[in-house]
PDB file of C-alpha atoms in Angstrom:
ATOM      1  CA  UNK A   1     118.646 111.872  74.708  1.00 42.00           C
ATOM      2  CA  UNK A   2     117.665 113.511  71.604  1.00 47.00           C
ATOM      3  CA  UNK A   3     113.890 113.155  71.853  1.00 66.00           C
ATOM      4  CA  UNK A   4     113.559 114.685  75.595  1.00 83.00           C
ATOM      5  CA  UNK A   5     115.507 118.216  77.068  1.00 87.00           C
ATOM      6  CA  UNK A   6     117.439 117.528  80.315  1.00 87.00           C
ATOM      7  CA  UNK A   7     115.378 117.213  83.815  1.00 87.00           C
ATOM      8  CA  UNK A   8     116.379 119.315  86.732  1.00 86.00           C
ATOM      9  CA  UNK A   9     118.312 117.047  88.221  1.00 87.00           C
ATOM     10  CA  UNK A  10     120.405 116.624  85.158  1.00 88.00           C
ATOM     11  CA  UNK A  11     121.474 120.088  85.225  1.00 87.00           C
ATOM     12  CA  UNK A  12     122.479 119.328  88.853  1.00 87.00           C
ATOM     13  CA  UNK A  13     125.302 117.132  87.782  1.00 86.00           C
ATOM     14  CA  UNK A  14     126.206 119.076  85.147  1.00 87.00           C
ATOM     15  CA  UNK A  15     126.798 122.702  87.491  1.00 86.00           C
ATOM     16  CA  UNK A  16     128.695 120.213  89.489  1.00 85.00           C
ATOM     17  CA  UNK A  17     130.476 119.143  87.066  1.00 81.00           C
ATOM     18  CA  UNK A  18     130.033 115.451  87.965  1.00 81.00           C
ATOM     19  CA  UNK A  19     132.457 112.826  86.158  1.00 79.00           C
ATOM     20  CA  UNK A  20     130.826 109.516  85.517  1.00 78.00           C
ATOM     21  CA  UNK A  21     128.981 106.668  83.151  1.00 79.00           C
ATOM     22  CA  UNK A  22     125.726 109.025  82.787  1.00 81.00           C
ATOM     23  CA  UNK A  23     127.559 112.375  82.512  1.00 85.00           C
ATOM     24  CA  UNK A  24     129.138 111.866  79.086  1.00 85.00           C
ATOM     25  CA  UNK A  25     125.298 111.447  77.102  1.00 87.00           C
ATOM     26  CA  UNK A  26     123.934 114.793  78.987  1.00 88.00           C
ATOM     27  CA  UNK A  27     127.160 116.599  78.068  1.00 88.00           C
ATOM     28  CA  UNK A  28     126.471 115.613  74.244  1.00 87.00           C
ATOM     29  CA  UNK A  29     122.673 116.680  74.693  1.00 87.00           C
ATOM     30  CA  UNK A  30     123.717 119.973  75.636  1.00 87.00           C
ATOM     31  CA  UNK A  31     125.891 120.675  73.046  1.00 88.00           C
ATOM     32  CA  UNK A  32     123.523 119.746  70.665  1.00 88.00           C
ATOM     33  CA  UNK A  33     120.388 121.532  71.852  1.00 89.00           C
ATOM     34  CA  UNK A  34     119.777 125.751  71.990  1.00 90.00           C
ATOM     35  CA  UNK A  35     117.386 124.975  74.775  1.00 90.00           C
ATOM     36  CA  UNK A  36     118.955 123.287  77.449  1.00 90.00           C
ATOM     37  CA  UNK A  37     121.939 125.140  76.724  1.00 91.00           C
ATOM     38  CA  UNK A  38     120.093 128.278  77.594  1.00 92.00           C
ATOM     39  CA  UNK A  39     118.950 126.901  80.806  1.00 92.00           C
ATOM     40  CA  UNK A  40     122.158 125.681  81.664  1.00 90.00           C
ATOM     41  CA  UNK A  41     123.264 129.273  81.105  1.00 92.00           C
ATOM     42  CA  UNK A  42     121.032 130.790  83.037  1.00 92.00           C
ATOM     43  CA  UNK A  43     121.600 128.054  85.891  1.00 90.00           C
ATOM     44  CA  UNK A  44     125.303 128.664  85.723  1.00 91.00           C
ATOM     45  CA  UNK A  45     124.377 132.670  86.484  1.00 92.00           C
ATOM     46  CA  UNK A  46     122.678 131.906  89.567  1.00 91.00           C
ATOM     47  CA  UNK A  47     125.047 129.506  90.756  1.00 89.00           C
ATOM     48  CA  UNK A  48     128.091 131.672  90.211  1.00 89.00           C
ATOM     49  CA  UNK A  49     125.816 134.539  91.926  1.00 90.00           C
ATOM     50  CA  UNK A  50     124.474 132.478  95.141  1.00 88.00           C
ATOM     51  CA  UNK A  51     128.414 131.618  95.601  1.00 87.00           C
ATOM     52  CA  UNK A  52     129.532 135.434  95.486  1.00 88.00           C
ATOM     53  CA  UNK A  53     126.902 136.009  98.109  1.00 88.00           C
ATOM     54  CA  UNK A  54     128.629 136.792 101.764  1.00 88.00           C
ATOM     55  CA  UNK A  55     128.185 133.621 104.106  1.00 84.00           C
ATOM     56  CA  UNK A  56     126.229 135.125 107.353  1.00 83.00           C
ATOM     57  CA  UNK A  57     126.113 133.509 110.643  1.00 84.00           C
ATOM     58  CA  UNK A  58     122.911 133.161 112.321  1.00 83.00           C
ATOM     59  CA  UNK A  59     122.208 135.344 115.334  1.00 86.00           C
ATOM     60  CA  UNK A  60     122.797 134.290 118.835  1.00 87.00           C
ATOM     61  CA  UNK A  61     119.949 132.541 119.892  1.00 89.00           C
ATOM     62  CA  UNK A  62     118.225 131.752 116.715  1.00 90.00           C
ATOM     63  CA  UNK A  63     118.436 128.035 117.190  1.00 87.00           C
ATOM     64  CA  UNK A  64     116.497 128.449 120.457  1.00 88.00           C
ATOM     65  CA  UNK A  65     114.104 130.732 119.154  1.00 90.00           C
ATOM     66  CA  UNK A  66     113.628 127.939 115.854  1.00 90.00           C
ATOM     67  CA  UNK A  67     113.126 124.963 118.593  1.00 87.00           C
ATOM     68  CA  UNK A  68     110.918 126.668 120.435  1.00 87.00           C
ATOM     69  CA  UNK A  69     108.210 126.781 117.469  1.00 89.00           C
ATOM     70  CA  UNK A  70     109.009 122.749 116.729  1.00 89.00           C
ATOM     71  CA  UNK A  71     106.630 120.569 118.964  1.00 85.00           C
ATOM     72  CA  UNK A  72     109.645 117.589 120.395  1.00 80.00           C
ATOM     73  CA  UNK A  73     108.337 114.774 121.511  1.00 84.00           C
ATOM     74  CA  UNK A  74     109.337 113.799 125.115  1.00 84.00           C
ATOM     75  CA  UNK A  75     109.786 109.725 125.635  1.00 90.00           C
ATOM     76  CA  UNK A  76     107.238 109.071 128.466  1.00 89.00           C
ATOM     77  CA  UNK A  77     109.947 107.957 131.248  1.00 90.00           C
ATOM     78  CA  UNK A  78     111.702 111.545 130.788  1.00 90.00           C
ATOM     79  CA  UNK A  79     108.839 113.124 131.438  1.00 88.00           C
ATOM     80  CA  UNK A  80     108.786 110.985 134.663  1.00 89.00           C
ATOM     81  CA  UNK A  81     112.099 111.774 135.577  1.00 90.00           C
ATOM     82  CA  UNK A  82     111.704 115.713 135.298  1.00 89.00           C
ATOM     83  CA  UNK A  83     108.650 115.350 137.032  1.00 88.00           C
ATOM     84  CA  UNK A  84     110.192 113.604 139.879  1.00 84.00           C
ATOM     85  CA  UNK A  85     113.190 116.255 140.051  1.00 85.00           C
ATOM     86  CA  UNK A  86     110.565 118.840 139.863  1.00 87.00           C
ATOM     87  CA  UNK A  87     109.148 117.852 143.289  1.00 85.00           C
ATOM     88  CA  UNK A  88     112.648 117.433 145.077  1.00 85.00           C
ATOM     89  CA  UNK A  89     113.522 120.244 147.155  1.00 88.00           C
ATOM     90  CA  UNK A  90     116.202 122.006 146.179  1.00 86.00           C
ATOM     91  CA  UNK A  91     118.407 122.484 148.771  1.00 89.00           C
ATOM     92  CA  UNK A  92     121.475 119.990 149.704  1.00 89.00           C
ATOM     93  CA  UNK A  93     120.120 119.268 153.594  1.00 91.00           C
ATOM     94  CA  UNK A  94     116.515 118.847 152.421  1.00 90.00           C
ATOM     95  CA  UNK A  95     117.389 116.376 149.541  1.00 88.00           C
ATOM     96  CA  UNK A  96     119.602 114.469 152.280  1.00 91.00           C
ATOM     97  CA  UNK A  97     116.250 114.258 154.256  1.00 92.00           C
ATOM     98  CA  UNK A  98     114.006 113.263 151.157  1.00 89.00           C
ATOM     99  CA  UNK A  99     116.798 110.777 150.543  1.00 89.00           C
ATOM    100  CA  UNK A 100     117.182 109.151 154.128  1.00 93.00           C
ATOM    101  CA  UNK A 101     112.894 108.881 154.022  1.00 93.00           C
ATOM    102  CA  UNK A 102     113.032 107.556 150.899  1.00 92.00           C
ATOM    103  CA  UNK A 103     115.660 104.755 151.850  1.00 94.00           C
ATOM    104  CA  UNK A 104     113.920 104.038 154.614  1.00 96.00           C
ATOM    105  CA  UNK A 105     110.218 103.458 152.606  1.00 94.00           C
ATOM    106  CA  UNK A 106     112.041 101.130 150.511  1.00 94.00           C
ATOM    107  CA  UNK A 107     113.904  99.272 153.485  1.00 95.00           C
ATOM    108  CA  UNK A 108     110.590  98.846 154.917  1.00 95.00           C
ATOM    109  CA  UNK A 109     108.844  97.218 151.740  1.00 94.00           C
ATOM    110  CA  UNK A 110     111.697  95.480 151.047  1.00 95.00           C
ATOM    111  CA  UNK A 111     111.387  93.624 154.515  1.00 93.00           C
ATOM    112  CA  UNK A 112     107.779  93.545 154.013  1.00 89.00           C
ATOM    113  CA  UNK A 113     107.963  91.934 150.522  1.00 87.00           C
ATOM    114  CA  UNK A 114     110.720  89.493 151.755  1.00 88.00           C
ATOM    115  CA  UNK A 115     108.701  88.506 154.976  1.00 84.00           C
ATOM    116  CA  UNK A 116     105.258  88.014 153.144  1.00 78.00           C
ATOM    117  CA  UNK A 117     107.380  85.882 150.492  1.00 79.00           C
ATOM    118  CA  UNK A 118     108.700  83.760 153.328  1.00 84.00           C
ATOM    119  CA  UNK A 119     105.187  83.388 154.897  1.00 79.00           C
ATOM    120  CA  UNK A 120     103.793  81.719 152.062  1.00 77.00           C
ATOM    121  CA  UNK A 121     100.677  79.831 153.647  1.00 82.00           C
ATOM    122  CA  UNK A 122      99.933  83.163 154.780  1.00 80.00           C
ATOM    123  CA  UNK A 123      99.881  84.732 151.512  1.00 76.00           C
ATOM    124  CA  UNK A 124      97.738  82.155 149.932  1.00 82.00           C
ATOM    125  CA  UNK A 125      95.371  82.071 153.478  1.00 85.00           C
ATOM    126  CA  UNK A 126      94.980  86.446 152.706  1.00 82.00           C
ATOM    127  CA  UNK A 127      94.581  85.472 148.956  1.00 83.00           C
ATOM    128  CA  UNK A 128      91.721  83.350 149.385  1.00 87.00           C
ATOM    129  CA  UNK A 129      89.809  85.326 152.120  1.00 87.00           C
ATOM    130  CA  UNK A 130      90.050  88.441 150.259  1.00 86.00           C
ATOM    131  CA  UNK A 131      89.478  86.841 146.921  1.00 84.00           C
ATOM    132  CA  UNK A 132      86.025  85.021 148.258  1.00 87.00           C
ATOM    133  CA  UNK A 133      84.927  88.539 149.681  1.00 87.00           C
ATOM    134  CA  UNK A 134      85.773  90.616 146.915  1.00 86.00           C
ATOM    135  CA  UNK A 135      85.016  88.674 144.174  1.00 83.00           C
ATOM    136  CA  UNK A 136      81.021  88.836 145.239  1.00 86.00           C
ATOM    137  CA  UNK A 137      81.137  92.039 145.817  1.00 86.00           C
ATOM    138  CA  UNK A 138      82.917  93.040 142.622  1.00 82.00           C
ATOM    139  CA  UNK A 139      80.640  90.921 140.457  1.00 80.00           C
ATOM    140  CA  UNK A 140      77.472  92.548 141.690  1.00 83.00           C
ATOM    141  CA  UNK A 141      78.876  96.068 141.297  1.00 83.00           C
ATOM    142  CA  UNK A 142      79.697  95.036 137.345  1.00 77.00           C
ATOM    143  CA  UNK A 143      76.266  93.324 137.003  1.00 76.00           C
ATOM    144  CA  UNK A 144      74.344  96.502 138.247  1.00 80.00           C
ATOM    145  CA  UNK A 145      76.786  98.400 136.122  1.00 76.00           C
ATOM    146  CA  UNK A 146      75.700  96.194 133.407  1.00 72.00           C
ATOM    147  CA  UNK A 147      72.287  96.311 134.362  1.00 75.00           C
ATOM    148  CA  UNK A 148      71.983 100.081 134.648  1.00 77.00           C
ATOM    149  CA  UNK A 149      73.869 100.582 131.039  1.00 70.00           C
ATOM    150  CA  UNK A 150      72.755  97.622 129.090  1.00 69.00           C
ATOM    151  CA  UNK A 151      69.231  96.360 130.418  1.00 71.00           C
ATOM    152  CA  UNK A 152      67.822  93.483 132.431  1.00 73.00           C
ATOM    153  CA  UNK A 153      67.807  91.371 129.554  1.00 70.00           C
ATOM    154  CA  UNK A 154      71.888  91.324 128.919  1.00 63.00           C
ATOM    155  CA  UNK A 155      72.649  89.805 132.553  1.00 63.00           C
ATOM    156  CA  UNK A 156      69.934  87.179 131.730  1.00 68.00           C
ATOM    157  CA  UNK A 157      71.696  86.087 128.697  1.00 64.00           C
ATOM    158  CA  UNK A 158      75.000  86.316 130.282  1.00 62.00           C
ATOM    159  CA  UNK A 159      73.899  83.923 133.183  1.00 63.00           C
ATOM    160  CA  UNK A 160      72.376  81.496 130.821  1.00 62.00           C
ATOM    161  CA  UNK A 161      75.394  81.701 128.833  1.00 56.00           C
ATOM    162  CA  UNK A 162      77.749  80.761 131.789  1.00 52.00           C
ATOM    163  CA  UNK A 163      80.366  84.294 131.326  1.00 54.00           C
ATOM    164  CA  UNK A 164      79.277  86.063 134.552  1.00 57.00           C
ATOM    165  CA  UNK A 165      82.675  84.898 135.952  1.00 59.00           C
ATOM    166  CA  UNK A 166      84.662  85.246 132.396  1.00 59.00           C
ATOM    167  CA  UNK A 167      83.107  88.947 132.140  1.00 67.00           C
ATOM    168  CA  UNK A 168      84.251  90.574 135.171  1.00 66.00           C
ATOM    169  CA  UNK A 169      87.766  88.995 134.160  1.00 65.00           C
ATOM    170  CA  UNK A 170      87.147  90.995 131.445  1.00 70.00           C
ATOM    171  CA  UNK A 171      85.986  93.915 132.688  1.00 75.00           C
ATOM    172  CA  UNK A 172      88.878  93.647 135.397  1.00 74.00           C
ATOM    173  CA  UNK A 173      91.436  93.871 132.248  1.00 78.00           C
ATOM    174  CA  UNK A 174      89.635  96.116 130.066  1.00 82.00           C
ATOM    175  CA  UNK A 175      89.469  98.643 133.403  1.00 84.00           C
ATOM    176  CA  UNK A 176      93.451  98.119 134.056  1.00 85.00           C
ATOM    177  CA  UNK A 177      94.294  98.290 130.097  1.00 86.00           C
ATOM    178  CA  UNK A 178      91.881 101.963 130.150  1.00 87.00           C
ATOM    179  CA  UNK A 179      93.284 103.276 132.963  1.00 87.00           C
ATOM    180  CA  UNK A 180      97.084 102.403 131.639  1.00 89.00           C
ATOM    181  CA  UNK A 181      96.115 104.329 128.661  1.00 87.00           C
ATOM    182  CA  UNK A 182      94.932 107.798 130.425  1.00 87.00           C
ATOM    183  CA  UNK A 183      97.806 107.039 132.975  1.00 86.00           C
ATOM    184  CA  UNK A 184     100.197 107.488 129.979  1.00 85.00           C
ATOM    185  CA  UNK A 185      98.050 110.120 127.946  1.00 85.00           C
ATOM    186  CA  UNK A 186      98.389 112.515 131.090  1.00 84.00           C
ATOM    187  CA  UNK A 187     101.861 111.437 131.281  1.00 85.00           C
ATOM    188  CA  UNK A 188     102.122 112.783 127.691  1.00 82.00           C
ATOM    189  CA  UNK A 189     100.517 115.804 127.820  1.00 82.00           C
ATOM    190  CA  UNK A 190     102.332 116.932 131.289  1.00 79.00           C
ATOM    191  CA  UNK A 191     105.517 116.860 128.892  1.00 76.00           C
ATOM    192  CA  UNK A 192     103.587 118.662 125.880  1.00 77.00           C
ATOM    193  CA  UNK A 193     102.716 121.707 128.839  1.00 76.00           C
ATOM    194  CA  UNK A 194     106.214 122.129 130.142  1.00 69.00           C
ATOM    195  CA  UNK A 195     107.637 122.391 126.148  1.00 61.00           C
TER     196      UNK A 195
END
């Protein structure tokens, strides 16, 4: 201790007078050096003068006015929720008749859902037609997309390559994954407006 002065933090545990293994050397190093006994001096002023200071309360409102300024993050389901509120009326007899339609929409796909699920030959009959209509017509919409971004030349190597199918699989996923993303983003930023 006799080669260094004390650090800042040292002094700490000395204003606080701080009992322990490491106190005892720092004690010893102040008594024996003008220097950090000085500082501790002139620590021990301000101390004694920040504690003679009159405690104030904050103002009414301050906290408000502080949060205000401080950009809070909103979790993206909150921002759902308030969003939903938002649009229900406000009234007691027109919430009772938002309520009733809304029990009723679910009722009805909830009958719907069960019925299809019953009807499964059906379901895989209205999978297959629509899958062997769309499909076409989804491919060639993606190959002129390619076409008209890429060139004539990428569809050619595609088609030699065998991934027309595995591309607009894809595509499909990369077009649900983008459209998650800006689904969320505006999500996001509708909570960003109303802070």
């Amino acid at each position: 201790m006799k080669h260094r002065h004390l650090l800042p933090e040292e002094f700490d545990l000395l204003l606080d007078d701080e009992v322990g293994f490491g106190v005892a050397p720092l004690r010893d190093h102040l008594a024996g050096c003008a220097d950090c006994r000085a500082q501790f001096d002139e620590a021990r002023q301000v101390a004694v003068a920040l504690e003679g200071l009159p405690h104030l309360a904050p103002t009414f409102g301050m906290a408000d006015r502080v949060m205000a300024q401080v950009p809070v993050f909103v979790p993206w389901h909150v921002a759902a929720r308030d969003t939903a509120v938002r649009w229900l009326p406000q009234s007691r007899p027109a919430r009772v008749i938002v309520g009733g339609l809304m029990t009723v929409a679910g009722a009805t796909l909830t009958a719907g859902v069960v019925w299809l699920a019953s009807r499964g030959d059906l379901v895989a009959f209205a999978t297959e037609v629509t899958a062997t209509r769309v499909r076409p017509v989804v491919a060639g919409a993606l190959q002129n997309g390619a076409v008209a971004l890429l060139g004539p030349g990428v569809m050619e190597s595609l088609e030699h390559g065998g991934l027309t199918e595995l591309g607009v699989v894809a595509s499909g996923f990369a077009l649900a994954a983008l459209a998650s993303a800006f689904g969320l983003r505006a999500i996001a930023a509708a909570a960003r407006r109303r802070n």
